[in-house]
Coordinates of C-alpha atoms in Angstrom, one line a residue:
X1389 CA 193.8 143.6 43.6
X1390 CA 190.1 144.2 43.7
X1391 CA 189.8 145.6 47.2
X1392 CA 186.0 145.4 47.2
X1393 CA 185.9 141.7 46.4
X1394 CA 188.7 141.0 49.0
X1395 CA 186.7 142.9 51.7
X1396 CA 183.6 140.9 50.9
X1397 CA 185.5 137.6 51.2
X1398 CA 186.9 138.7 54.6
X1399 CA 183.4 139.6 55.8
X1400 CA 182.1 136.2 54.8
X1401 CA 185.0 134.4 56.4
X1402 CA 184.6 136.3 59.7
X1403 CA 180.9 135.7 59.6
X1404 CA 181.4 132.0 59.2
X1405 CA 183.9 132.0 62.0
X1406 CA 181.5 133.9 64.2
X1407 CA 178.8 131.4 63.5
X1408 CA 181.1 128.5 64.2
X1409 CA 182.2 130.1 67.5
X1410 CA 178.6 130.7 68.5
X1411 CA 177.8 127.1 67.8
X1412 CA 180.7 126.0 70.0
X1413 CA 179.5 128.3 72.8
X1414 CA 175.9 127.0 72.6
X1415 CA 177.2 123.4 72.6
X1416 CA 179.4 124.0 75.5
X1417 CA 176.6 125.7 77.4
X1418 CA 174.1 122.9 76.8
X1419 CA 176.7 120.3 77.9
X1420 CA 177.3 122.2 81.1
X1421 CA 173.5 122.3 81.7
X1422 CA 173.3 118.5 81.2
X1423 CA 176.2 118.0 83.6
X1424 CA 174.4 120.2 86.2
X1425 CA 171.2 118.2 85.8
X1426 CA 173.1 114.9 86.0
X1427 CA 174.8 116.1 89.2
X1428 CA 171.5 116.8 90.9
X1429 CA 170.4 114.2 93.4
X1430 CA 167.0 112.6 93.2
X1431 CA 165.9 114.7 96.2
X1432 CA 166.9 117.9 94.4
X1433 CA 165.2 116.8 91.2
X1434 CA 162.0 116.0 93.1
X1435 CA 162.1 119.5 94.6
X1436 CA 162.8 121.0 91.2
X1437 CA 159.7 119.3 89.7
X1438 CA 157.6 119.9 92.8
X1439 CA 157.1 116.2 93.5
X1440 CA 156.2 115.9 97.2
X1441 CA 155.5 113.4 99.9
X1442 CA 152.3 114.3 101.6
X1443 CA 151.2 113.8 105.2
X1444 CA 151.3 110.0 105.3
X1445 CA 149.9 107.8 108.1
X1446 CA 152.4 106.0 110.3
X1447 CA 153.7 103.0 108.4
X1448 CA 155.3 99.7 109.3
X1449 CA 159.1 99.5 109.4
X1450 CA 159.3 95.7 109.2
X1451 CA 157.0 92.8 108.3
X1452 CA 157.2 89.1 107.7
X1453 CA 156.6 87.1 104.5
X1454 CA 153.3 85.2 104.4
X1455 CA 152.6 81.6 103.5
X1456 CA 149.2 80.5 102.4
X1457 CA 147.5 77.5 100.8
X1458 CA 145.0 77.4 98.0
X1459 CA 141.7 76.4 99.5
X1460 CA 139.8 73.6 97.9
X1461 CA 136.1 74.0 98.5
X1462 CA 133.9 71.2 99.8
X1463 CA 130.2 70.7 99.3
X1464 CA 129.8 71.2 103.1
X1465 CA 131.0 74.8 102.6
X1466 CA 128.0 75.6 100.5
X1467 CA 125.3 74.1 102.7
X1468 CA 124.7 77.3 104.7
X1469 CA 124.8 79.6 101.8
X1470 CA 121.2 80.9 101.6
X1471 CA 119.3 82.6 98.7
X1472 CA 121.5 81.2 96.0
X1473 CA 122.5 78.2 93.9
X1474 CA 126.2 77.6 94.4
X1475 CA 128.5 75.1 92.7
X1476 CA 132.2 74.3 92.8
X1477 CA 134.4 74.4 89.8
X1478 CA 137.8 72.6 89.7
X1479 CA 137.7 72.5 93.5
X1480 CA 139.1 76.1 93.6
X1481 CA 136.2 78.3 92.6
X1482 CA 132.7 78.8 94.0
X1483 CA 130.3 79.9 91.3
X1484 CA 126.9 81.1 92.7
X1485 CA 123.7 82.5 91.1
X1486 CA 121.4 84.4 93.4
X1487 CA 117.8 83.3 93.7
X1488 CA 116.7 87.0 93.6
X1489 CA 118.8 89.9 92.3
X1490 CA 119.9 92.4 94.9
X1491 CA 119.9 96.1 93.9
X1492 CA 122.8 98.4 94.8
X1493 CA 122.8 102.2 94.7
X1494 CA 126.4 103.0 93.7
X1495 CA 128.7 100.5 92.0
X1496 CA 131.7 102.7 92.9
X1497 CA 131.0 102.5 96.6
X1498 CA 128.7 99.5 97.3
X1499 CA 128.6 99.7 101.0
X1500 CA 125.2 97.8 101.1
X1501 CA 127.0 94.7 99.9
X1502 CA 129.2 94.4 103.0
X1503 CA 126.4 92.6 104.9
X1504 CA 125.6 90.4 101.9
X1505 CA 129.2 89.2 101.8
X1506 CA 129.4 88.5 105.5
X1507 CA 126.0 86.7 105.5
X1508 CA 125.8 84.9 102.2
X1509 CA 129.4 84.3 101.0
X1510 CA 131.8 81.7 102.4
X1511 CA 134.1 83.7 104.9
X1512 CA 132.8 86.9 103.1
X1513 CA 133.8 89.1 106.0
X1514 CA 137.4 88.6 105.1
X1515 CA 137.2 90.4 101.8
X1516 CA 137.4 94.2 101.1
X1517 CA 136.0 96.1 98.1
X1518 CA 138.7 97.0 95.6
X1519 CA 137.1 98.4 92.5
X1520 CA 134.2 98.6 90.1
X1521 CA 135.2 97.0 86.8
X1522 CA 133.0 99.1 84.4
X1523 CA 133.9 97.1 81.3
X1524 CA 132.7 93.8 82.7
X1525 CA 130.1 95.4 85.1
X1526 CA 131.7 93.6 88.1
X1527 CA 132.5 94.5 91.7
X1528 CA 136.0 93.2 92.6
X1529 CA 136.8 92.3 96.2
X1530 CA 140.2 91.2 97.5
X1531 CA 140.8 88.9 100.4
X1532 CA 142.5 90.4 103.5
X1533 CA 144.8 89.1 106.2
X1534 CA 144.9 90.9 109.5
X1535 CA 143.6 94.0 107.8
X1536 CA 146.3 93.7 105.1
X1537 CA 144.9 93.5 101.5
X1538 CA 146.1 90.6 99.3
X1539 CA 146.7 92.6 96.1
X1540 CA 145.6 91.2 92.7
X1541 CA 145.6 87.6 93.8
X1542 CA 143.5 85.4 91.6
X1543 CA 143.3 82.8 94.4
X1544 CA 141.9 85.3 96.9
X1545 CA 139.2 87.3 95.4
X1546 CA 135.4 87.7 94.7
X1547 CA 134.0 88.9 91.4
X1548 CA 130.4 90.1 91.9
X1549 CA 128.4 90.2 88.6
X1550 CA 125.8 93.0 88.0
X1551 CA 123.1 93.2 85.4
X1552 CA 122.1 96.2 83.4
X1553 CA 120.0 97.5 86.3
X1554 CA 123.0 97.4 88.7
X1555 CA 121.6 94.4 90.5
X1556 CA 123.8 91.6 91.9
X1557 CA 122.9 88.4 90.1
X1558 CA 125.9 86.1 90.7
X1559 CA 129.5 85.9 92.0
X1560 CA 132.6 83.8 91.7
X1561 CA 135.0 83.3 94.7
X1562 CA 138.4 81.9 95.5
X1563 CA 140.0 81.7 98.9
X1564 CA 143.4 81.3 100.5
X1565 CA 143.6 79.4 103.8
X1566 CA 146.2 78.6 106.5
X1567 CA 147.8 82.0 106.2
X1568 CA 150.8 82.1 108.4
X1569 CA 153.6 84.6 108.9
X1570 CA 157.3 83.6 108.6
X1571 CA 159.1 83.9 111.9
X1572 CA 161.7 86.4 110.7
X1573 CA 160.6 90.0 110.0
X1574 CA 162.0 91.9 107.0
X1575 CA 163.1 95.5 107.0
X1576 CA 160.8 97.5 104.7
X1577 CA 161.7 100.4 102.4
X1578 CA 161.0 103.8 103.8
X1579 CA 158.3 106.0 102.2
X1580 CA 160.9 108.5 100.9
X1581 CA 162.9 105.8 99.2
X1582 CA 159.7 104.4 97.7
X1583 CA 158.8 107.7 96.2
X1584 CA 162.3 108.3 94.8
X1585 CA 162.4 104.9 93.2
X1586 CA 159.0 105.5 91.4
X1587 CA 160.3 108.9 90.3
X1588 CA 163.6 107.5 89.0
X1589 CA 161.6 105.1 86.9
X1590 CA 159.6 108.0 85.4
X1591 CA 156.3 106.8 87.0
X1592 CA 155.6 110.1 88.7
X1593 CA 154.7 113.3 86.9
X1594 CA 155.9 116.8 87.9
X1595 CA 153.7 118.7 90.4
X1596 CA 152.4 115.4 91.9
X1597 CA 151.9 114.4 95.6
X1598 CA 152.1 111.0 97.2
X1599 CA 148.9 111.1 99.3
X1600 CA 148.8 107.6 100.8
X1601 CA 151.1 104.6 101.4
X1602 CA 149.5 101.3 102.4
X1603 CA 151.1 98.0 103.2
X1604 CA 149.5 94.8 101.8
X1605 CA 150.7 91.5 100.3
X1606 CA 151.5 90.3 96.8
X1607 CA 152.4 86.9 95.5
X1608 CA 156.1 86.2 95.4
X1609 CA 156.0 82.7 94.1
X1610 CA 153.7 79.6 94.0
X1611 CA 154.9 76.1 94.8
X1612 CA 153.3 72.7 95.0
X1613 CA 154.0 70.1 97.7
X1614 CA 152.9 66.5 97.8
X1615 CA 151.4 65.0 101.0
X1616 CA 150.4 61.4 101.5
X1617 CA 146.9 62.1 100.3
X1618 CA 147.1 64.9 97.8
X1619 CA 149.1 67.7 96.2
X1620 CA 148.9 71.0 98.1
X1621 CA 149.5 74.3 96.3
X1622 CA 150.9 77.1 98.4
X1623 CA 151.9 80.7 97.9
X1624 CA 154.5 82.8 99.5
X1625 CA 153.5 86.5 99.6
X1626 CA 155.7 89.4 100.2
X1627 CA 154.9 92.7 102.0
X1628 CA 154.0 95.2 99.2
X1629 CA 153.6 99.0 99.3
X1630 CA 150.7 100.6 97.5
X1631 CA 151.5 104.3 96.9
X1632 CA 148.7 106.6 95.8
X1633 CA 149.8 109.5 93.6
X1634 CA 147.6 112.6 93.1
X1635 CA 148.5 114.3 89.8
X1636 CA 148.4 118.0 88.9
X1637 CA 145.1 117.5 86.9
X1638 CA 143.4 115.9 89.9
X1639 CA 143.6 112.3 88.6
X1640 CA 145.1 109.6 90.8
X1641 CA 147.1 106.4 90.1
X1642 CA 148.3 103.6 92.3
X1643 CA 151.9 102.3 92.2
X1644 CA 153.0 99.0 93.7
X1645 CA 156.4 97.9 95.0
X1646 CA 157.9 94.9 96.8
X1647 CA 158.5 96.5 100.2
X1648 CA 161.5 94.3 100.9
X1649 CA 163.6 94.3 97.7
X1650 CA 162.1 97.3 95.8
X1651 CA 160.8 95.4 92.8
X1652 CA 158.1 97.4 91.0
X1653 CA 154.9 95.6 90.1
X1654 CA 152.9 96.5 87.0
X1655 CA 149.4 95.5 88.0
X1656 CA 148.0 96.4 84.6
X1657 CA 149.5 93.1 83.4
X1658 CA 147.9 90.9 86.0
X1659 CA 145.2 88.6 84.7
X1660 CA 142.3 88.3 87.2
X1661 CA 140.1 86.2 85.0
X1662 CA 139.0 83.0 86.8
X1663 CA 139.4 81.1 83.5
X1664 CA 143.2 81.7 83.8
X1665 CA 143.0 80.0 87.2
X1666 CA 141.5 76.9 85.7
X1667 CA 144.1 76.8 83.0
X1668 CA 146.9 77.0 85.5
X1669 CA 145.4 74.2 87.6
X1670 CA 145.1 72.0 84.5
X1671 CA 148.8 72.8 83.6
X1672 CA 149.9 71.9 87.1
X1673 CA 148.1 68.5 86.9

């Protein structure tokens, strides 16, 4: 027997065995780590990734659903609108062109337009500034109810058009009327549960803080009822949480959730183009 060759074979065999055992050890260790992570509660994982709930204002514990009707504008609604030429499209949209452009200083925070809305727009005091749409150079306002914002509602908004000099030249408006709360109040999800749900859906990054939680309303469904004279389109709106998240890099994003059943709303998919409203109205007819 060639002892030198035999020894070499044994060394190779034991080396392969050692590598195999090392592989099994690493595999077992990784599996145990995964099991540990899987055993962690959402609360523990939030703490592990430094996701925190900031000092939030007192929030509602219960709220009612809301019923509202699409408002169909009449020519009499436009008679007191000064300094503009206003018309009605499809009964649902006021389209107005200002006689003289109105300059604003900061499209991101157009405080000077508050008086304009109150004085020159039909029930303009019931709307609140939402955002500056830089792509379309528009200021977007959402209608409110009892200080609650009606989030992303095509039937309850104003789109103010600016020119290249940041001057207001026109606007389009829709409006919800006969807003009425349902008798029975619904229990709302607590702030901690809202945060944990967003985190479980991978919508919150590590080292982030929930800095604000605000209750508003979002459309649950639309229905049409027929009266003796005309068809009446109505909406049922559900209480909806808007949670503001401040990320590690200083950026912020807003997340929306049905405050009653926990459904998460992706507002990036909502179409707020008034042309869509006209198409929907034609389809309903």
